[in-house]
Amino acid sequence: MSSAALPAFARGTINLASAGFGARGLFATDEFFGPLSRMLADEPAVYHPGRYDENGKWMDGWETRRRRGPGHDHAIVALAKPGRIRGFDVDTAFFTGNYPTACAIEGCHAPHGPDDETVWVDLLAPSPLGPSAQHFFDCGCDGLYSHVRLRIYPDGGVARLRVYGTPVLEPAEGPIDLASALSGGQVVAFSNGHYGHQRLLAPGRGVNMGDGWETSRRREPGHEWIVVKLAARATIESIVVDTAHFKGNYPDACSMQAADLTGTTGDLPTLVKAASMFWQEILPEQKLAADRIHTFDGHLVKQAGAVTHVRLNIHPDGGISRLRVFGHLAEGGKT
């Protein structure tokens, strides 16, 4: 589904139940036909008509056996990072005769993991589900949650659970990676994302060439760029540009600009597309190499005061696996 077709709560948030960000399944009442871990995969669910395993038809999701008694199934998921939840996507893709008739979701904040004393809060009342479809639900609770419990009635399969929200920015003694999606960094605009851009701010190093931001080959003068809203207003200390797995298609060079957009209103993507080329340069053009971590700090990064957004330029095009922007929170707090 394109970003334009997503509900409002899914825009400007991340999937806190993403396995790629670090979410994991802790418990399920039953996993006979499909393990809980499949439900947290980042890729869209797939269907293989002739694929079976020792328990029956292979399905891309969490699937329980048919219940023959009272009750219902449930699963507990540790979110990638504690955060404020805005909404859910309960996706029953390819589950046509074996989907649950309804679901409900609860949440808790348990830094050391839920136990028998944990208090769970209702985030989604029992809501109907249908076959092979995405089901979007708003979350009206504004608390901080580290875990969710998905209840399905009475049994069946869920291809994907997506929990859209904003991660909490935790204080740290040293520099914070302000671009990290798990701190609250967000891509807000880019010139070209032909091969994808969603994983540029993800934790860890890229696992392959498809795990980052890559543009198509540029056939005209100029260069490509991407704008990131930092997790908070901050002063920048160092910048890391990782070209992991990009060997014949890494950019020749990179540079960075920054701006303080505190108080800006209106359509932010449109504004940054028009104005970001004029932002202050904080990193002059630097040569890049294949499949390497490049760290720019000290005298290379110009002091620009407190900023809220950065623009990474790549010259002329190519792929970047990860971007890190380390700095210290400035007075004024969150962006």
Tab-separated table of C-alpha atoms in Angstrom:
chain	number	residue	atom	x	y	z
A	1	MET	CA	0.000	0.000	0.000
A	2	SER	CA	1.344	3.430	-0.912
A	3	SER	CA	1.986	5.966	1.855
A	4	ALA	CA	-0.735	8.171	0.377
A	5	ALA	CA	-3.291	5.422	0.995
A	6	LEU	CA	-2.322	4.925	4.636
A	7	PRO	CA	-4.486	6.476	7.361
A	8	ALA	CA	-3.310	9.688	8.986
A	9	PHE	CA	-1.996	7.931	12.097
A	10	ALA	CA	0.462	5.900	9.999
A	11	ARG	CA	2.090	8.968	8.477
A	12	GLY	CA	4.898	10.532	10.491
A	13	THR	CA	5.109	7.451	12.742
A	14	ILE	CA	6.975	4.137	12.622
A	15	ASN	CA	5.865	0.551	13.027
A	16	LEU	CA	6.857	-0.163	16.624
A	17	ALA	CA	6.052	-3.856	16.035
A	18	SER	CA	8.644	-4.143	13.251
A	19	ALA	CA	11.048	-7.057	13.647
A	20	GLY	CA	13.540	-5.057	11.613
A	21	PHE	CA	13.502	-2.364	14.298
A	22	GLY	CA	13.864	-4.947	17.086
A	23	ALA	CA	10.292	-5.955	18.040
A	24	ARG	CA	9.914	-9.581	19.069
A	25	GLY	CA	7.199	-12.034	19.995
A	26	LEU	CA	7.295	-13.102	23.643
A	27	PHE	CA	4.378	-15.508	23.983
A	28	ALA	CA	1.530	-17.080	22.048
A	29	THR	CA	-1.136	-19.455	23.268
A	30	ASP	CA	-0.668	-21.493	20.088
A	31	GLU	CA	1.638	-21.408	17.032
A	32	PHE	CA	0.720	-24.709	15.396
A	33	PHE	CA	0.388	-23.519	11.788
A	34	GLY	CA	2.543	-20.374	11.872
A	35	PRO	CA	5.031	-18.914	14.388
A	36	LEU	CA	4.427	-15.563	16.001
A	37	SER	CA	7.673	-14.200	14.546
A	38	ARG	CA	6.227	-14.216	11.013
A	39	MET	CA	3.552	-11.724	12.036
A	40	LEU	CA	6.220	-9.099	12.829
A	41	ALA	CA	8.075	-9.305	9.502
A	42	ASP	CA	8.616	-6.040	7.641
A	43	GLU	CA	7.962	-7.394	4.158
A	44	PRO	CA	4.369	-7.702	2.894
A	45	ALA	CA	2.939	-11.184	3.348
A	46	VAL	CA	3.312	-13.625	0.449
A	47	TYR	CA	1.375	-16.681	-0.649
A	48	HIS	CA	2.791	-19.922	-2.085
A	49	PRO	CA	-0.074	-22.058	-3.449
A	50	GLY	CA	1.702	-25.404	-3.332
A	51	ARG	CA	3.796	-24.981	-0.208
A	52	TYR	CA	3.084	-27.232	2.777
A	53	ASP	CA	5.024	-28.204	5.886
A	54	GLU	CA	4.618	-31.065	8.337
A	55	ASN	CA	1.626	-29.363	10.012
A	56	GLY	CA	-0.260	-28.413	6.868
A	57	LYS	CA	-0.529	-25.425	4.551
A	58	TRP	CA	2.327	-22.933	4.951
A	59	MET	CA	1.003	-19.453	5.640
A	60	ASP	CA	2.954	-16.224	6.019
A	61	GLY	CA	1.839	-15.097	9.457
A	62	TRP	CA	0.900	-16.243	12.928
A	63	GLU	CA	-1.731	-18.980	12.769
A	64	THR	CA	-3.236	-21.094	15.530
A	65	ARG	CA	-5.005	-24.449	15.251
A	66	ARG	CA	-8.797	-24.715	15.278
A	67	ARG	CA	-10.158	-24.414	18.804
A	68	ARG	CA	-12.473	-27.163	20.013
A	69	GLY	CA	-13.330	-25.614	23.371
A	70	PRO	CA	-14.064	-22.258	25.031
A	71	GLY	CA	-11.708	-19.309	25.035
A	72	HIS	CA	-9.600	-17.589	22.424
A	73	ASP	CA	-5.951	-17.202	21.421
A	74	HIS	CA	-3.629	-14.318	22.179
A	75	ALA	CA	-0.025	-13.239	21.710
A	76	ILE	CA	2.301	-10.796	23.488
A	77	VAL	CA	4.734	-8.621	21.530
A	78	ALA	CA	7.619	-6.574	22.905
A	79	LEU	CA	7.742	-3.364	20.886
A	80	ALA	CA	11.016	-2.247	19.340
A	81	LYS	CA	11.008	0.783	21.628
A	82	PRO	CA	8.541	2.122	24.193
A	83	GLY	CA	6.379	4.746	22.565
A	84	ARG	CA	3.020	6.428	22.165
A	85	ILE	CA	0.736	4.393	19.947
A	86	ARG	CA	-1.424	6.118	17.331
A	87	GLY	CA	-3.035	3.172	15.566
A	88	PHE	CA	-2.895	-0.403	14.325
A	89	ASP	CA	-2.968	-2.418	11.136
A	90	VAL	CA	-4.212	-5.982	11.637
A	91	ASP	CA	-3.524	-7.539	8.253
A	92	THR	CA	-5.159	-10.862	7.330
A	93	ALA	CA	-3.531	-11.063	3.871
A	94	PHE	CA	-4.191	-14.480	2.236
A	95	PHE	CA	-6.129	-15.747	5.247
A	96	THR	CA	-9.493	-16.344	3.569
A	97	GLY	CA	-11.118	-19.263	5.369
A	98	ASN	CA	-8.940	-19.222	8.451
A	99	TYR	CA	-8.946	-15.594	9.663
A	100	PRO	CA	-10.210	-14.613	13.147
A	101	THR	CA	-13.672	-13.100	13.275
A	102	ALA	CA	-12.477	-10.282	15.562
A	103	CYS	CA	-9.504	-8.939	17.486
A	104	ALA	CA	-8.731	-6.749	20.491
A	105	ILE	CA	-5.478	-5.163	21.619
A	106	GLU	CA	-4.157	-4.228	25.055
A	107	GLY	CA	-0.959	-2.435	26.041
A	108	CYS	CA	1.307	-2.061	29.042
A	109	HIS	CA	4.493	-0.277	30.039
A	110	ALA	CA	6.768	-2.890	31.588
A	111	PRO	CA	10.475	-2.002	31.166
A	112	HIS	CA	11.538	-5.409	32.482
A	113	GLY	CA	8.812	-7.349	30.694
A	114	PRO	CA	5.223	-8.150	31.679
A	115	ASP	CA	4.448	-10.577	34.491
A	116	ASP	CA	1.424	-11.740	36.465
A	117	GLU	CA	1.230	-8.366	38.245
A	118	THR	CA	1.286	-6.268	35.075
A	119	VAL	CA	-1.714	-4.014	34.483
A	120	TRP	CA	-2.889	-4.085	30.857
A	121	VAL	CA	-4.841	-1.199	29.330
A	122	ASP	CA	-7.466	-1.637	26.613
A	123	LEU	CA	-6.196	0.032	23.429
A	124	LEU	CA	-8.670	-1.493	20.980
A	125	ALA	CA	-12.047	-2.932	21.916
A	126	PRO	CA	-13.102	-6.172	20.179
A	127	SER	CA	-13.409	-5.247	16.495
A	128	PRO	CA	-14.492	-7.313	13.480
A	129	LEU	CA	-11.993	-8.700	10.975
A	130	GLY	CA	-12.508	-9.888	7.406
A	131	PRO	CA	-10.665	-12.118	4.963
A	132	SER	CA	-7.392	-11.124	3.299
A	133	ALA	CA	-7.473	-7.395	4.100
A	134	GLN	CA	-5.726	-4.682	6.067
A	135	HIS	CA	-7.797	-3.487	9.018
A	136	PHE	CA	-6.818	-0.052	10.322
A	137	PHE	CA	-7.834	0.969	13.832
A	138	ASP	CA	-7.144	4.212	15.713
A	139	CYS	CA	-5.712	4.092	19.207
A	140	GLY	CA	-7.345	6.620	21.489
A	141	CYS	CA	-5.015	6.083	24.467
A	142	ASP	CA	-2.117	8.494	24.870
A	143	GLY	CA	-0.016	6.559	27.379
A	144	LEU	CA	3.478	5.136	27.004
A	145	TYR	CA	3.580	1.440	26.075
A	146	SER	CA	6.369	-1.112	25.738
A	147	HIS	CA	4.287	-4.223	24.973
A	148	VAL	CA	1.010	-5.087	23.279
A	149	ARG	CA	-1.221	-8.127	23.623
A	150	LEU	CA	-3.207	-9.121	20.533
A	151	ARG	CA	-6.333	-11.181	21.195
A	152	ILE	CA	-7.972	-13.049	18.303
A	153	TYR	CA	-11.484	-14.494	18.501
A	154	PRO	CA	-11.581	-17.399	18.649
A	155	ASP	CA	-8.573	-18.593	16.627
A	156	GLY	CA	-7.032	-18.355	13.143
A	157	GLY	CA	-4.313	-16.419	11.385
A	158	VAL	CA	-2.975	-12.855	11.203
A	159	ALA	CA	-0.432	-12.160	8.481
A	160	ARG	CA	0.987	-8.947	9.919
A	161	LEU	CA	0.477	-6.776	12.985
A	162	ARG	CA	1.686	-3.198	12.628
A	163	VAL	CA	1.650	-0.850	15.609
A	164	TYR	CA	2.106	2.729	14.438
A	165	GLY	CA	3.498	5.185	16.950
A	166	THR	CA	6.284	7.527	18.009
A	167	PRO	CA	9.159	6.154	20.099
A	168	VAL	CA	10.085	7.910	23.315
A	169	LEU	CA	13.382	9.811	23.273
A	170	GLU	CA	15.347	8.574	26.251
A	171	PRO	CA	17.949	10.854	27.877
A	172	ALA	CA	21.591	9.862	27.560
A	173	GLU	CA	24.849	11.067	29.055
A	174	GLY	CA	26.698	11.123	25.741
A	175	PRO	CA	25.737	12.087	22.201
A	176	ILE	CA	22.406	10.738	20.899
A	177	ASP	CA	21.791	9.455	17.380
A	178	LEU	CA	19.152	12.052	16.581
A	179	ALA	CA	18.455	10.631	13.128
A	180	SER	CA	17.598	7.151	14.402
A	181	ALA	CA	14.030	6.048	13.764
A	182	LEU	CA	14.059	4.535	17.259
A	183	SER	CA	14.768	7.965	18.739
A	184	GLY	CA	12.097	9.660	16.635
A	185	GLY	CA	14.025	10.666	13.506
A	186	GLN	CA	11.942	10.759	10.329
A	187	VAL	CA	12.531	11.090	6.608
A	188	VAL	CA	10.280	13.951	5.477
A	189	ALA	CA	11.317	14.498	1.841
A	190	PHE	CA	13.736	13.229	-0.795
A	191	SER	CA	14.578	13.854	-4.426
A	192	ASN	CA	14.578	10.201	-5.498
A	193	GLY	CA	13.910	6.931	-3.687
A	194	HIS	CA	13.547	4.554	-6.617
A	195	TYR	CA	14.939	1.509	-4.803
A	196	GLY	CA	13.657	2.456	-1.359
A	197	HIS	CA	14.517	4.753	1.545
A	198	GLN	CA	12.595	3.354	4.530
A	199	ARG	CA	15.565	1.664	6.210
A	200	LEU	CA	18.044	4.556	6.080
A	201	LEU	CA	17.390	5.414	9.748
A	202	ALA	CA	16.987	1.841	11.029
A	203	PRO	CA	19.197	0.359	13.768
A	204	GLY	CA	22.244	-1.769	12.979
A	205	ARG	CA	24.083	-2.069	9.689
A	206	GLY	CA	22.308	-2.944	6.475
A	207	VAL	CA	21.973	-6.644	5.737
A	208	ASN	CA	22.131	-6.271	1.948
A	209	MET	CA	22.013	-3.693	-0.834
A	210	GLY	CA	18.219	-3.407	-0.506
A	211	ASP	CA	18.466	-2.295	3.113
A	212	GLY	CA	18.935	1.468	2.866
A	213	TRP	CA	18.309	4.409	0.545
A	214	GLU	CA	19.134	4.056	-3.140
A	215	THR	CA	18.270	6.311	-6.069
A	216	SER	CA	17.947	5.491	-9.729
A	217	ARG	CA	20.852	6.447	-11.997
A	218	ARG	CA	20.827	10.195	-12.513
A	219	ARG	CA	20.892	11.181	-16.216
A	220	GLU	CA	20.957	14.959	-15.797
A	221	PRO	CA	23.065	17.562	-13.989
A	222	GLY	CA	22.736	17.962	-10.239
A	223	HIS	CA	22.601	15.521	-7.349
A	224	GLU	CA	20.174	13.648	-5.101
A	225	TRP	CA	19.222	14.513	-1.509
A	226	ILE	CA	17.125	13.403	1.463
A	227	VAL	CA	15.804	15.492	4.387
A	228	VAL	CA	15.553	14.082	7.912
A	229	LYS	CA	13.657	15.589	10.814
A	230	LEU	CA	15.782	14.984	13.897
A	231	ALA	CA	14.311	13.441	17.026
A	232	ALA	CA	14.786	16.733	18.879
A	233	ARG	CA	16.250	20.192	18.505
A	234	ALA	CA	19.967	19.677	19.033
A	235	THR	CA	23.535	20.660	18.280
A	236	ILE	CA	25.326	18.261	15.946
A	237	GLU	CA	28.662	16.760	16.911
A	238	SER	CA	29.345	14.069	14.310
A	239	ILE	CA	27.859	12.429	11.219
A	240	VAL	CA	28.150	8.814	10.088
A	241	VAL	CA	27.452	7.756	6.494
A	242	ASP	CA	27.549	3.987	5.946
A	243	THR	CA	27.747	2.562	2.411
A	244	ALA	CA	27.520	-1.087	3.554
A	245	HIS	CA	26.947	-3.422	0.552
A	246	PHE	CA	27.012	-0.551	-1.933
A	247	LYS	CA	30.075	-1.374	-4.045
A	248	GLY	CA	29.419	-0.429	-7.655
A	249	ASN	CA	26.728	2.090	-6.894
A	250	TYR	CA	27.843	4.126	-3.881
A	251	PRO	CA	27.825	7.936	-4.224
A	252	ASP	CA	31.083	9.592	-5.181
A	253	ALA	CA	30.705	12.118	-2.351
A	254	CYS	CA	28.301	13.503	0.237
A	255	SER	CA	27.622	16.776	2.023
A	256	MET	CA	25.115	17.959	4.625
A	257	GLN	CA	23.068	21.068	5.344
A	258	ALA	CA	20.955	21.886	8.407
A	259	ALA	CA	18.254	24.266	9.609
A	260	ASP	CA	16.238	25.140	12.686
A	261	LEU	CA	12.580	24.911	11.671
A	262	THR	CA	11.165	25.346	15.163
A	263	GLY	CA	7.691	26.838	14.912
A	264	THR	CA	7.337	26.207	11.190
A	265	THR	CA	3.763	25.528	10.097
A	266	GLY	CA	2.225	24.354	6.855
A	267	ASP	CA	3.052	21.483	4.520
A	268	LEU	CA	6.545	20.560	5.705
A	269	PRO	CA	7.555	18.275	2.783
A	270	THR	CA	6.656	20.994	0.289
A	271	LEU	CA	8.497	23.644	2.307
A	272	VAL	CA	11.720	21.667	2.639
A	273	LYS	CA	11.732	20.731	-1.047
A	274	ALA	CA	11.617	24.417	-1.908
A	275	ALA	CA	14.000	25.778	0.707
A	276	SER	CA	16.421	23.086	1.878
A	277	MET	CA	18.947	23.778	-0.883
A	278	PHE	CA	19.578	27.131	0.827
A	279	TRP	CA	20.134	25.734	4.324
A	280	GLN	CA	23.449	26.258	6.096
A	281	GLU	CA	26.171	23.814	5.121
A	282	ILE	CA	27.536	21.897	8.111
A	283	LEU	CA	29.549	19.251	6.246
A	284	PRO	CA	31.406	20.260	3.078
A	285	GLU	CA	31.541	17.759	0.239
A	286	GLN	CA	33.426	14.623	1.311
A	287	LYS	CA	34.577	11.673	-0.796
A	288	LEU	CA	32.953	8.305	-0.101
A	289	ALA	CA	34.173	4.746	-0.641
A	290	ALA	CA	32.469	1.409	-1.261
A	291	ASP	CA	31.055	-0.710	1.567
A	292	ARG	CA	32.473	1.412	4.376
A	293	ILE	CA	31.519	3.359	7.499
A	294	HIS	CA	32.514	7.028	7.115
A	295	THR	CA	32.669	9.102	10.304
A	296	PHE	CA	32.864	12.885	10.041
A	297	ASP	CA	33.507	14.828	13.230
A	298	GLY	CA	35.868	17.330	14.823
A	299	HIS	CA	36.920	20.109	12.483
A	300	LEU	CA	34.886	18.720	9.545
A	301	VAL	CA	31.454	19.371	11.072
A	302	LYS	CA	30.762	23.085	11.274
A	303	GLN	CA	29.025	24.406	14.362
A	304	ALA	CA	25.612	25.701	13.314
A	305	GLY	CA	23.899	26.074	16.657
A	306	ALA	CA	20.692	24.188	17.439
A	307	VAL	CA	18.936	22.625	14.448
A	308	THR	CA	15.878	20.441	13.884
A	309	HIS	CA	16.395	19.157	10.317
A	310	VAL	CA	19.281	18.004	8.153
A	311	ARG	CA	19.613	17.476	4.421
A	312	LEU	CA	22.047	14.780	3.235
A	313	ASN	CA	23.239	15.390	-0.315
A	314	ILE	CA	24.801	12.587	-2.356
A	315	HIS	CA	26.836	13.437	-5.444
A	316	PRO	CA	25.578	12.605	-7.981
A	317	ASP	CA	23.450	9.554	-7.026
A	318	GLY	CA	23.660	6.021	-5.622
A	319	GLY	CA	23.021	4.210	-2.378
A	320	ILE	CA	23.550	4.819	1.340
A	321	SER	CA	22.833	2.071	3.850
A	322	ARG	CA	22.584	4.108	7.058
A	323	LEU	CA	22.761	7.709	8.238
A	324	ARG	CA	23.626	8.623	11.824
A	325	VAL	CA	23.598	12.174	13.196
A	326	PHE	CA	25.011	12.384	16.713
A	327	GLY	CA	24.488	15.385	18.932
A	328	HIS	CA	23.292	16.872	22.192
A	329	LEU	CA	19.813	18.103	23.038
A	330	ALA	CA	19.461	21.864	22.980
A	331	GLU	CA	17.261	23.983	25.183
A	332	GLY	CA	13.815	23.900	23.704
A	333	GLY	CA	13.569	20.130	23.813
A	334	LYS	CA	11.565	18.151	21.318
A	335	THR	CA	11.025	19.276	17.724
